[in-house]
Amino acid sequence: MRYNVAFVEDEYMVRANVARSRIWQQDEFCLIGEASNGEDALTLLEAHPVDILLTDIRMPFMDGLELCAAVRERWPAIRIVILSGYSDFSYAQQAIRLGVSEYLIKPFKADDLLRVLRSQKESIEAEQAERRLRGHFALQKFLSDLASGFLSEGEARRQADSWGLDLFHSGYIAAVAAVSFGAARCSQQEALHGLDLMQAVEALLGGRRDVFVFSKAADDIRFFLAGEGDELPAQARRLAAALQDALLACDGVKDCAIAISRTQHSLLRLGESFAEAQFALTIRPQGEERTILDVRDLNGDVTLQTLTLGTEEELLRGLLCYGGAQDIPPFLAQLREKYLSCSALLFIHIGLDMLSTVRETLTELGVDNAAFSLDNYLLELGLCMDRHDLDGFFDLLDRLLRAALAARIALRGRKNGAVIALAQQFVRENYHVPGLSLTDVAQHVSMSPSYFSSLFRQETGQTLIEFITFTRIEQAKRLLGDPARRTTEISFDVGFTDPNYFSKLFRKVVGVSPREFRARLNGA
């Protein structure tokens, strides 16, 4: 890609010399026009897209400072480089306060100009890469929230439209890929493997608009296929087979098993499909790691209800942590169907267990006992037992779960932002500690590691390990600006214990090696 440059200078000979420079004969930069004052420069900028503006300070009609202010207001993305003599240094200071990216002392040589232009090019490309990365994480968060049932139909449609996604179809099939690696991994290696896997998946899909992929962790890749017709299951099988081959070809991957759900006809019930596929993975026979499971092929008339028999506590915790009011009726219907022939006394026992689970889960989530009391529910439960009132029992459970979800939602609105900010600040202050882990950060914010991991991903669109990794890489990039610091020393300073691994991960994240990055910073 060539970057467009506009040059503003009132001295004709300076403009002519710059216009004849060999810089414009290369493939990096294109001089799209020149101007002798600020007013003419604005006309030039209105007529042509410009990436970098080179401007003198002292010019007639509209000087460089006025031009900088106008450009910053109308075209904030343009990088501005000011040209100044030593006597103009006070003006240069004002220009920098106006958002100028860099300044170049006159007189300057072609090599000096090329160095400054390349510096701006690197800055533009880094900003573009950061925007792409933020966009990637935001899209991952949207898909994860959608698959977890956090979004209403209206919100799902709004976000799908903003991303340009064609999500609404008559059929959906969810799949979960469980990946295992050949050796134990540290947290940094986990992040690197996660990047490898997602890159392999994205390369395989090649821009397909009917498949939507996200990851819950480095070893947990998920996708859903959207479409119409009876061919959807066969398409899902073929896609799963291709995905399995792609993941097994990744460095360090030992095994990969994929489970495929039944066809779901409501986008907002994808959470059920993913739960179905996830459970199918947990019951696969030993030794069948490299397998593709289709829920429809399991023995008997398998439904989500029969798949999850004996997991009421797990389902209840999932409902309380991630579900919504729409998930309560099917959960209670499943419970009632399973124990339809049981005694009222057993229902009361189940009720006591559920009350205990609700209290424990809400405490883990941070809901204070004073904000959500179980006293009245315990009293009502005793009355139901006395009357053998099963209808009253299920009405009690319905009200209990709705109140618990309301307490969780109210707390989340107040607390999540503060918790995430506290965790991120802890990472920024302790990134240099080798072995900094999810458990360390979760303890700092007083949450269980499993819940905090899920919360961090939902709120930020990236895993905590990814955030730790990118924080370390950003600090390493800053330290590489000091030519006196060795790369090995920098790797230790930002929390890595293996300089070779640091270099490999740096290249994976930034696109170049630490040595190449330092050379670019220094204009080499």
Short mmCIF file of C-alpha atoms in Angstrom, two decimals:
data_model
loop_
_atom_site.label_atom_id
_atom_site.label_comp_id
_atom_site.label_asym_id
_atom_site.label_seq_id
_atom_site.Cartn_x
_atom_site.Cartn_y
_atom_site.Cartn_z
CA MET A 1 0.00 0.00 0.00
CA ARG A 2 1.27 3.47 -0.92
CA TYR A 3 0.62 6.32 1.48
CA ASN A 4 -0.50 9.69 0.10
CA VAL A 5 1.58 12.69 1.14
CA ALA A 6 0.74 16.38 0.77
CA PHE A 7 3.55 18.99 1.03
CA VAL A 8 2.96 22.60 2.12
CA GLU A 9 5.88 25.06 1.88
CA ASP A 10 6.03 28.70 0.76
CA GLU A 11 9.60 28.51 -0.59
CA TYR A 12 9.51 27.36 -4.23
CA MET A 13 13.00 25.83 -4.28
CA VAL A 14 12.30 23.71 -1.20
CA ARG A 15 9.07 22.46 -2.79
CA ALA A 16 10.84 21.69 -6.03
CA ASN A 17 13.65 19.79 -4.34
CA VAL A 18 11.21 17.68 -2.33
CA ALA A 19 9.07 17.01 -5.42
CA ARG A 20 12.16 15.68 -7.28
CA SER A 21 13.16 13.40 -4.41
CA ARG A 22 13.79 9.72 -5.13
CA ILE A 23 11.39 8.95 -2.26
CA TRP A 24 8.39 9.20 -4.59
CA GLN A 25 9.92 6.75 -7.06
CA GLN A 26 9.61 3.91 -4.55
CA ASP A 27 6.45 1.98 -3.67
CA GLU A 28 5.96 3.37 -0.16
CA PHE A 29 4.82 6.97 -0.66
CA CYS A 30 3.07 9.08 -3.28
CA LEU A 31 3.30 12.89 -3.37
CA ILE A 32 -0.27 13.75 -4.40
CA GLY A 33 0.17 17.53 -4.40
CA GLU A 34 1.90 20.68 -3.15
CA ALA A 35 0.71 24.02 -1.79
CA SER A 36 2.43 27.26 -0.89
CA ASN A 37 0.13 28.28 1.99
CA GLY A 38 -2.48 26.92 4.37
CA GLU A 39 -5.53 28.01 2.37
CA ASP A 40 -4.34 26.22 -0.77
CA ALA A 41 -3.46 23.20 1.38
CA LEU A 42 -7.06 22.92 2.62
CA THR A 43 -8.28 22.97 -0.98
CA LEU A 44 -5.79 20.20 -1.80
CA LEU A 45 -6.94 18.10 1.16
CA GLU A 46 -10.58 18.47 0.17
CA ALA A 47 -9.79 17.15 -3.32
CA HIS A 48 -7.54 14.19 -2.42
CA PRO A 49 -7.33 11.58 0.36
CA VAL A 50 -4.17 12.24 2.35
CA ASP A 51 -2.43 10.08 4.92
CA ILE A 52 0.52 12.32 5.86
CA LEU A 53 0.75 16.12 5.72
CA LEU A 54 4.16 17.84 5.62
CA THR A 55 3.86 21.54 6.39
CA ASP A 56 6.05 24.52 7.10
CA ILE A 57 5.07 26.83 9.97
CA ARG A 58 5.68 30.35 8.66
CA MET A 59 3.59 30.93 5.52
CA PRO A 60 1.40 33.74 4.15
CA PHE A 61 -2.44 33.87 4.32
CA MET A 62 -2.79 30.89 6.69
CA ASP A 63 0.28 29.76 8.57
CA GLY A 64 1.15 26.23 9.57
CA LEU A 65 -0.33 26.47 13.07
CA GLU A 66 -3.72 27.56 11.75
CA LEU A 67 -3.52 24.78 9.15
CA CYS A 68 -2.73 22.19 11.84
CA ALA A 69 -5.76 23.28 13.89
CA ALA A 70 -8.07 23.11 10.84
CA VAL A 71 -6.76 19.71 9.73
CA ARG A 72 -7.04 18.25 13.22
CA GLU A 73 -10.68 19.34 13.40
CA ARG A 74 -11.74 18.18 9.91
CA TRP A 75 -9.42 15.20 9.23
CA PRO A 76 -8.26 13.87 12.63
CA ALA A 77 -6.75 10.72 11.10
CA ILE A 78 -4.19 12.63 9.00
CA ARG A 79 -0.65 12.46 10.40
CA ILE A 80 0.98 15.91 10.49
CA VAL A 81 4.72 16.50 10.29
CA ILE A 82 5.88 20.10 10.66
CA LEU A 83 9.03 21.50 9.09
CA SER A 84 10.80 24.13 11.16
CA GLY A 85 14.06 26.00 11.50
CA TYR A 86 15.78 26.31 14.85
CA SER A 87 14.34 29.82 15.28
CA ASP A 88 10.84 28.37 14.93
CA PHE A 89 11.16 26.03 17.90
CA SER A 90 8.59 27.84 20.05
CA TYR A 91 6.13 27.54 17.15
CA ALA A 92 6.97 23.87 16.86
CA GLN A 93 6.06 23.40 20.52
CA GLN A 94 2.65 24.95 19.87
CA ALA A 95 2.16 22.70 16.86
CA ILE A 96 2.89 19.61 18.93
CA ARG A 97 0.19 20.71 21.38
CA LEU A 98 -2.17 20.82 18.39
CA GLY A 99 -1.64 17.12 17.80
CA VAL A 100 1.26 17.17 15.36
CA SER A 101 2.88 13.75 15.09
CA GLU A 102 6.49 14.82 14.52
CA TYR A 103 8.66 17.71 13.41
CA LEU A 104 11.66 17.89 11.08
CA ILE A 105 14.37 20.50 11.41
CA LYS A 106 15.25 22.45 8.25
CA PRO A 107 17.39 22.14 6.29
CA PHE A 108 16.91 18.38 5.96
CA LYS A 109 18.16 15.67 3.62
CA ALA A 110 16.12 13.15 1.67
CA ASP A 111 17.16 10.41 4.10
CA ASP A 112 15.86 12.51 7.02
CA LEU A 113 12.52 12.97 5.28
CA LEU A 114 12.28 9.28 4.42
CA ARG A 115 12.99 8.35 8.04
CA VAL A 116 10.16 10.60 9.28
CA LEU A 117 7.73 9.34 6.64
CA ARG A 118 8.49 5.72 7.52
CA SER A 119 8.00 6.51 11.18
CA GLN A 120 4.52 7.86 10.39
CA LYS A 121 3.80 4.87 8.17
CA GLU A 122 4.68 2.50 11.03
CA SER A 123 2.45 4.48 13.37
CA ILE A 124 -0.48 4.34 10.95
CA GLU A 125 -0.07 0.60 10.43
CA ALA A 126 0.16 -0.03 14.18
CA GLU A 127 -3.02 1.95 14.75
CA GLN A 128 -4.79 0.06 11.97
CA ALA A 129 -3.66 -3.26 13.45
CA GLU A 130 -4.90 -2.20 16.88
CA ARG A 131 -8.28 -1.22 15.41
CA ARG A 132 -8.53 -4.59 13.67
CA LEU A 133 -7.64 -6.35 16.91
CA ARG A 134 -10.22 -4.38 18.89
CA GLY A 135 -12.78 -5.15 16.21
CA HIS A 136 -11.90 -8.84 16.33
CA PHE A 137 -12.34 -8.98 20.10
CA ALA A 138 -15.60 -7.02 19.95
CA LEU A 139 -17.01 -9.40 17.33
CA GLN A 140 -15.89 -12.39 19.40
CA LYS A 141 -17.67 -10.93 22.43
CA PHE A 142 -20.87 -10.39 20.42
CA LEU A 143 -20.88 -13.99 19.14
CA SER A 144 -20.09 -15.35 22.62
CA ASP A 145 -22.89 -13.29 24.18
CA LEU A 146 -25.28 -14.41 21.45
CA ALA A 147 -24.42 -18.07 21.96
CA SER A 148 -24.81 -17.69 25.73
CA GLY A 149 -28.30 -16.23 25.44
CA PHE A 150 -27.39 -12.80 26.83
CA LEU A 151 -28.96 -10.78 24.00
CA SER A 152 -32.56 -9.97 23.19
CA GLU A 153 -33.72 -10.39 19.60
CA GLY A 154 -33.73 -6.63 19.11
CA GLU A 155 -30.18 -6.23 20.41
CA ALA A 156 -29.02 -9.23 18.38
CA ARG A 157 -30.46 -7.71 15.20
CA ARG A 158 -28.98 -4.30 15.94
CA GLN A 159 -25.48 -5.66 16.52
CA ALA A 160 -25.72 -8.07 13.57
CA ASP A 161 -26.61 -5.12 11.31
CA SER A 162 -23.71 -3.07 12.66
CA TRP A 163 -21.30 -5.92 11.83
CA GLY A 164 -22.95 -6.62 8.47
CA LEU A 165 -23.77 -10.20 9.49
CA ASP A 166 -26.61 -12.23 7.98
CA LEU A 167 -27.58 -14.12 11.14
CA PHE A 168 -31.30 -14.73 10.89
CA HIS A 169 -32.21 -17.98 9.13
CA SER A 170 -34.58 -20.89 9.65
CA GLY A 171 -31.97 -23.28 10.99
CA TYR A 172 -28.81 -23.33 13.12
CA ILE A 173 -26.36 -26.03 14.16
CA ALA A 174 -23.79 -25.47 16.91
CA ALA A 175 -20.47 -27.26 17.30
CA VAL A 176 -17.78 -27.37 19.97
CA ALA A 177 -14.18 -28.38 19.23
CA ALA A 178 -12.14 -29.64 22.20
CA VAL A 179 -8.42 -29.44 21.50
CA SER A 180 -5.67 -31.07 23.53
CA PHE A 181 -2.01 -30.24 23.26
CA GLY A 182 0.97 -32.52 23.35
CA ALA A 183 2.73 -30.94 26.32
CA ALA A 184 1.99 -28.82 29.36
CA ARG A 185 1.65 -25.15 28.54
CA CYS A 186 2.40 -21.96 30.42
CA SER A 187 -0.06 -19.09 30.14
CA GLN A 188 1.94 -17.37 27.38
CA GLN A 189 2.10 -20.58 25.36
CA GLU A 190 -1.65 -20.98 25.79
CA ALA A 191 -2.20 -17.54 24.28
CA LEU A 192 0.12 -18.34 21.37
CA HIS A 193 -1.66 -21.63 20.68
CA GLY A 194 -4.99 -19.82 20.81
CA LEU A 195 -3.81 -17.37 18.14
CA ASP A 196 -2.57 -20.26 15.98
CA LEU A 197 -5.88 -22.10 16.19
CA MET A 198 -8.04 -19.08 15.40
CA GLN A 199 -5.80 -18.19 12.43
CA ALA A 200 -6.13 -21.75 11.12
CA VAL A 201 -9.91 -21.62 11.46
CA GLU A 202 -10.19 -18.22 9.79
CA ALA A 203 -7.97 -19.38 6.92
CA LEU A 204 -10.17 -22.45 6.48
CA LEU A 205 -13.40 -20.47 6.38
CA GLY A 206 -12.06 -18.02 3.82
CA GLY A 207 -14.70 -15.36 4.47
CA ARG A 208 -17.75 -17.66 4.56
CA ARG A 209 -20.78 -15.65 5.67
CA ASP A 210 -22.84 -18.59 6.95
CA VAL A 211 -20.37 -19.76 9.63
CA PHE A 212 -19.67 -17.83 12.82
CA VAL A 213 -16.66 -18.77 14.96
CA PHE A 214 -15.49 -17.73 18.41
CA SER A 215 -13.34 -19.26 21.15
CA LYS A 216 -14.08 -19.73 24.83
CA ALA A 217 -10.44 -20.60 25.55
CA ALA A 218 -7.30 -21.63 23.67
CA ASP A 219 -8.49 -25.25 23.64
CA ASP A 220 -12.22 -24.56 23.12
CA ILE A 221 -13.21 -23.40 19.61
CA ARG A 222 -16.92 -22.97 18.86
CA PHE A 223 -18.90 -22.25 15.72
CA PHE A 224 -22.45 -22.25 14.50
CA LEU A 225 -23.73 -22.74 10.98
CA ALA A 226 -26.78 -20.78 9.79
CA GLY A 227 -28.93 -21.67 6.81
CA GLU A 228 -32.05 -23.29 5.43
CA GLY A 229 -33.09 -26.74 4.28
CA ASP A 230 -32.41 -30.35 5.11
CA GLU A 231 -28.80 -30.11 3.95
CA LEU A 232 -27.71 -28.16 7.04
CA PRO A 233 -26.67 -31.24 9.10
CA ALA A 234 -24.60 -32.65 6.22
CA GLN A 235 -22.94 -29.24 5.75
CA ALA A 236 -22.14 -29.12 9.45
CA ARG A 237 -20.52 -32.58 9.32
CA ARG A 238 -18.35 -31.63 6.35
CA LEU A 239 -17.34 -28.37 7.99
CA ALA A 240 -16.50 -30.13 11.26
CA ALA A 241 -14.31 -32.64 9.41
CA ALA A 242 -12.43 -29.87 7.60
CA LEU A 243 -12.08 -27.90 10.82
CA GLN A 244 -10.73 -30.94 12.64
CA ASP A 245 -8.09 -31.49 9.94
CA ALA A 246 -7.06 -27.83 10.11
CA LEU A 247 -6.73 -27.86 13.90
CA LEU A 248 -4.79 -31.14 13.97
CA ALA A 249 -2.33 -29.62 11.51
CA CYS A 250 -1.51 -26.80 13.95
CA ASP A 251 1.78 -26.93 15.79
CA GLY A 252 1.51 -28.59 19.21
CA VAL A 253 -2.01 -29.99 18.75
CA LYS A 254 -2.25 -33.64 19.80
CA ASP A 255 -5.97 -34.40 19.52
CA CYS A 256 -9.20 -32.72 18.52
CA ALA A 257 -12.76 -33.91 19.09
CA ILE A 258 -15.80 -32.05 17.75
CA ALA A 259 -19.44 -32.44 18.75
CA ILE A 260 -22.35 -31.21 16.60
CA SER A 261 -25.78 -30.32 17.95
CA ARG A 262 -29.19 -30.96 16.47
CA THR A 263 -30.74 -28.32 14.23
CA GLN A 264 -32.09 -25.39 16.24
CA HIS A 265 -34.72 -23.09 14.74
CA SER A 266 -34.27 -20.08 17.03
CA LEU A 267 -31.11 -18.01 17.04
CA LEU A 268 -31.77 -16.96 20.62
CA ARG A 269 -31.74 -20.60 21.78
CA LEU A 270 -28.26 -21.35 20.51
CA GLY A 271 -27.14 -21.67 24.13
CA GLU A 272 -29.11 -24.91 24.35
CA SER A 273 -27.41 -26.23 21.23
CA PHE A 274 -23.94 -25.42 22.52
CA ALA A 275 -24.78 -27.05 25.87
CA GLU A 276 -25.95 -30.11 23.96
CA ALA A 277 -22.70 -30.33 21.98
CA GLN A 278 -20.58 -29.64 25.06
CA PHE A 279 -22.23 -32.43 27.01
CA ALA A 280 -21.83 -34.84 24.08
CA LEU A 281 -18.06 -34.26 24.31
CA THR A 282 -18.05 -35.15 28.00
CA ILE A 283 -19.66 -38.56 27.38
CA ARG A 284 -17.57 -39.65 24.39
CA PRO A 285 -15.87 -43.02 24.90
CA GLN A 286 -12.31 -43.09 26.21
CA GLY A 287 -9.71 -43.21 23.46
CA GLU A 288 -11.94 -41.45 20.92
CA GLU A 289 -10.26 -38.07 20.99
CA ARG A 290 -10.04 -37.66 17.23
CA THR A 291 -13.72 -38.04 16.62
CA ILE A 292 -16.72 -36.12 15.37
CA LEU A 293 -19.86 -36.67 17.43
CA ASP A 294 -23.33 -35.87 16.16
CA VAL A 295 -25.90 -35.65 18.94
CA ARG A 296 -28.49 -37.26 16.65
CA ASP A 297 -26.36 -40.40 16.45
CA LEU A 298 -26.31 -41.01 20.20
CA ASN A 299 -28.22 -44.09 21.31
CA GLY A 300 -31.95 -43.71 21.92
CA ASP A 301 -34.22 -40.74 21.60
CA VAL A 302 -31.69 -38.32 23.03
CA THR A 303 -32.86 -34.83 23.88
CA LEU A 304 -31.19 -32.04 25.79
CA GLN A 305 -33.33 -33.01 28.78
CA THR A 306 -32.15 -36.65 28.81
CA LEU A 307 -28.58 -35.67 28.04
CA THR A 308 -28.46 -33.52 31.15
CA LEU A 309 -30.13 -35.89 33.64
CA GLY A 310 -28.30 -35.71 36.93
CA THR A 311 -26.82 -32.27 36.20
CA GLU A 312 -29.50 -30.05 37.77
CA GLU A 313 -26.97 -28.26 39.95
CA GLU A 314 -24.68 -27.55 36.98
CA LEU A 315 -27.62 -26.34 34.88
CA LEU A 316 -28.89 -24.17 37.72
CA ARG A 317 -25.49 -22.57 38.20
CA GLY A 318 -25.26 -21.91 34.48
CA LEU A 319 -28.74 -20.38 34.48
CA LEU A 320 -27.91 -18.11 37.42
CA CYS A 321 -24.56 -17.03 35.98
CA TYR A 322 -25.39 -16.66 32.29
CA GLY A 323 -29.09 -17.21 31.65
CA GLY A 324 -32.13 -14.99 31.37
CA ALA A 325 -35.79 -15.10 32.41
CA GLN A 326 -36.65 -16.93 29.17
CA ASP A 327 -34.54 -19.89 30.34
CA ILE A 328 -36.50 -20.48 33.56
CA PRO A 329 -39.68 -22.16 32.15
CA PRO A 330 -37.80 -24.84 30.12
CA PHE A 331 -35.50 -25.53 33.07
CA LEU A 332 -38.45 -26.06 35.45
CA ALA A 333 -40.35 -28.09 32.84
CA GLN A 334 -37.33 -30.37 32.45
CA LEU A 335 -37.07 -30.75 36.21
CA ARG A 336 -40.76 -31.54 36.58
CA GLU A 337 -40.72 -34.07 33.74
CA LYS A 338 -37.75 -35.90 35.20
CA TYR A 339 -39.27 -36.26 38.67
CA LEU A 340 -42.92 -36.48 37.64
CA SER A 341 -43.54 -39.77 39.48
CA CYS A 342 -41.55 -38.88 42.56
CA SER A 343 -43.00 -38.08 45.96
CA ALA A 344 -43.68 -34.60 47.24
CA LEU A 345 -41.06 -35.20 49.92
CA LEU A 346 -38.39 -35.68 47.25
CA PHE A 347 -39.45 -32.41 45.63
CA ILE A 348 -38.92 -30.65 48.94
CA HIS A 349 -35.45 -32.20 49.18
CA ILE A 350 -34.74 -30.93 45.66
CA GLY A 351 -36.01 -27.50 46.68
CA LEU A 352 -33.64 -27.34 49.66
CA ASP A 353 -30.72 -28.29 47.43
CA MET A 354 -31.71 -25.61 44.92
CA LEU A 355 -31.99 -22.95 47.62
CA SER A 356 -28.49 -23.87 48.78
CA THR A 357 -27.14 -23.73 45.22
CA VAL A 358 -28.78 -20.35 44.62
CA ARG A 359 -27.25 -18.95 47.80
CA GLU A 360 -23.76 -20.31 47.01
CA THR A 361 -23.83 -19.13 43.39
CA LEU A 362 -25.06 -15.64 44.23
CA THR A 363 -22.39 -15.36 46.92
CA GLU A 364 -19.74 -16.33 44.33
CA LEU A 365 -21.15 -13.67 42.02
CA GLY A 366 -20.81 -11.11 44.79
CA VAL A 367 -24.47 -10.63 45.74
CA ASP A 368 -24.66 -9.69 49.41
CA ASN A 369 -26.88 -11.81 51.71
CA ALA A 370 -28.69 -8.68 52.81
CA ALA A 371 -29.56 -7.87 49.19
CA PHE A 372 -31.11 -11.27 48.56
CA SER A 373 -32.66 -13.11 51.50
CA LEU A 374 -33.86 -16.71 51.34
CA ASP A 375 -35.90 -16.55 54.56
CA ASN A 376 -39.31 -16.09 52.92
CA TYR A 377 -38.58 -18.81 50.36
CA LEU A 378 -37.66 -21.26 53.13
CA LEU A 379 -40.92 -20.46 54.91
CA GLU A 380 -42.94 -21.03 51.72
CA LEU A 381 -41.08 -24.25 51.05
CA GLY A 382 -42.20 -25.56 54.45
CA LEU A 383 -45.82 -24.66 53.67
CA CYS A 384 -45.61 -26.51 50.33
CA MET A 385 -44.29 -29.58 52.17
CA ASP A 386 -47.13 -29.47 54.68
CA ARG A 387 -49.74 -29.28 51.90
CA HIS A 388 -47.96 -31.61 49.43
CA ASP A 389 -48.45 -28.73 46.96
CA LEU A 390 -46.34 -29.45 43.87
CA ASP A 391 -47.84 -26.60 41.85
CA GLY A 392 -47.04 -24.22 44.67
CA PHE A 393 -43.54 -25.67 44.82
CA PHE A 394 -42.82 -24.92 41.16
CA ASP A 395 -44.37 -21.47 41.47
CA LEU A 396 -41.99 -20.87 44.38
CA LEU A 397 -39.01 -22.01 42.31
CA ASP A 398 -40.07 -19.77 39.40
CA ARG A 399 -40.24 -16.69 41.65
CA LEU A 400 -36.97 -17.62 43.36
CA LEU A 401 -35.07 -17.91 40.09
CA ARG A 402 -36.50 -14.69 38.67
CA ALA A 403 -35.54 -12.79 41.81
CA ALA A 404 -32.05 -14.32 41.75
CA LEU A 405 -31.53 -13.30 38.11
CA ALA A 406 -32.73 -9.78 38.90
CA ALA A 407 -30.20 -9.56 41.75
CA ARG A 408 -27.40 -10.77 39.47
CA ILE A 409 -28.29 -8.31 36.71
CA ALA A 410 -28.52 -5.39 39.15
CA LEU A 411 -25.13 -6.25 40.61
CA ARG A 412 -23.53 -6.74 37.21
CA GLY A 413 -24.54 -3.26 36.12
CA ARG A 414 -22.83 -1.76 39.16
CA LYS A 415 -19.90 -4.06 39.61
CA ASN A 416 -18.60 -5.50 36.37
CA GLY A 417 -16.97 -2.34 35.09
CA ALA A 418 -15.19 -1.73 38.39
CA VAL A 419 -14.04 -5.37 38.65
CA ILE A 420 -12.64 -5.44 35.12
CA ALA A 421 -10.87 -2.10 35.63
CA LEU A 422 -9.38 -3.34 38.91
CA ALA A 423 -8.18 -6.55 37.24
CA GLN A 424 -6.65 -4.73 34.28
CA GLN A 425 -4.85 -2.31 36.59
CA PHE A 426 -3.49 -5.26 38.59
CA VAL A 427 -2.14 -6.81 35.39
CA ARG A 428 -0.55 -3.51 34.30
CA GLU A 429 1.19 -3.27 37.67
CA ASN A 430 2.30 -6.92 37.79
CA TYR A 431 2.85 -7.96 34.16
CA HIS A 432 6.57 -8.30 34.94
CA VAL A 433 5.93 -11.11 37.43
CA PRO A 434 6.75 -14.50 35.82
CA GLY A 435 3.85 -16.91 36.01
CA LEU A 436 1.19 -14.23 36.56
CA SER A 437 -1.97 -16.30 36.26
CA LEU A 438 -5.75 -16.25 36.15
CA THR A 439 -5.81 -17.42 39.78
CA ASP A 440 -3.63 -14.48 40.89
CA VAL A 441 -5.90 -11.92 39.24
CA ALA A 442 -9.12 -13.64 40.36
CA GLN A 443 -7.90 -13.61 43.98
CA HIS A 444 -7.10 -9.91 43.68
CA VAL A 445 -10.71 -9.12 42.68
CA SER A 446 -12.15 -11.67 45.16
CA MET A 447 -13.80 -13.98 42.61
CA SER A 448 -13.50 -17.63 41.78
CA PRO A 449 -11.13 -18.20 38.81
CA SER A 450 -13.78 -19.92 36.69
CA TYR A 451 -16.39 -17.20 37.11
CA PHE A 452 -13.88 -14.37 36.73
CA SER A 453 -12.48 -15.96 33.55
CA SER A 454 -15.95 -16.06 32.01
CA LEU A 455 -16.80 -12.53 33.19
CA PHE A 456 -13.57 -11.05 31.82
CA ARG A 457 -14.18 -12.64 28.43
CA GLN A 458 -17.80 -11.46 28.30
CA GLU A 459 -16.95 -7.88 29.27
CA THR A 460 -13.79 -7.37 27.19
CA GLY A 461 -14.07 -9.83 24.31
CA GLN A 462 -10.69 -11.41 25.10
CA THR A 463 -9.39 -13.92 27.62
CA LEU A 464 -7.36 -12.77 30.61
CA ILE A 465 -4.31 -14.63 29.28
CA GLU A 466 -4.61 -12.72 26.01
CA PHE A 467 -4.80 -9.44 27.95
CA ILE A 468 -1.71 -10.34 30.01
CA THR A 469 0.14 -11.32 26.84
CA PHE A 470 -0.73 -8.15 24.93
CA THR A 471 0.11 -6.00 27.99
CA ARG A 472 3.55 -7.59 28.14
CA ILE A 473 4.09 -7.16 24.42
CA GLU A 474 3.09 -3.47 24.58
CA GLN A 475 5.56 -2.90 27.42
CA ALA A 476 8.23 -4.75 25.45
CA LYS A 477 7.60 -2.51 22.43
CA ARG A 478 8.12 0.53 24.65
CA LEU A 479 11.37 -0.84 26.10
CA LEU A 480 12.70 -1.71 22.65
CA GLY A 481 12.88 2.02 21.99
CA ASP A 482 15.93 2.12 24.26
CA PRO A 483 18.88 0.92 22.12
CA ALA A 484 20.93 0.22 25.25
CA ARG A 485 18.57 -2.52 26.41
CA ARG A 486 19.15 -6.06 25.15
CA THR A 487 16.22 -8.10 23.90
CA THR A 488 16.96 -10.88 26.38
CA GLU A 489 16.91 -8.40 29.26
CA ILE A 490 13.63 -6.93 28.03
CA SER A 491 12.00 -10.36 27.82
CA PHE A 492 12.79 -10.97 31.50
CA ASP A 493 11.64 -7.47 32.47
CA VAL A 494 8.16 -8.01 31.03
CA GLY A 495 7.59 -11.37 32.70
CA PHE A 496 8.88 -13.96 30.24
CA THR A 497 11.27 -16.67 31.40
CA ASP A 498 12.31 -17.88 27.93
CA PRO A 499 13.79 -15.23 25.57
CA ASN A 500 13.32 -17.50 22.54
CA TYR A 501 9.66 -17.99 23.36
CA PHE A 502 9.31 -14.21 23.88
CA SER A 503 10.71 -13.56 20.41
CA LYS A 504 8.37 -16.10 18.83
CA LEU A 505 5.31 -14.69 20.59
CA PHE A 506 6.35 -11.11 19.78
CA ARG A 507 6.51 -11.96 16.08
CA LYS A 508 3.15 -13.72 16.29
CA VAL A 509 1.42 -10.71 17.87
CA VAL A 510 3.25 -7.77 16.25
CA GLY A 511 4.12 -9.31 12.87
CA VAL A 512 7.87 -8.71 13.10
CA SER A 513 10.65 -9.89 15.40
CA PRO A 514 11.85 -7.68 18.31
CA ARG A 515 15.04 -6.96 16.36
CA GLU A 516 13.07 -5.84 13.28
CA PHE A 517 10.72 -3.76 15.43
CA ARG A 518 13.66 -1.98 17.06
CA ALA A 519 15.23 -1.32 13.66
CA ARG A 520 12.01 0.30 12.45
CA LEU A 521 11.80 2.44 15.58
CA ASN A 522 15.32 3.68 14.91
CA GLY A 523 14.62 4.32 11.22
CA ALA A 524 16.98 1.64 10.00
#
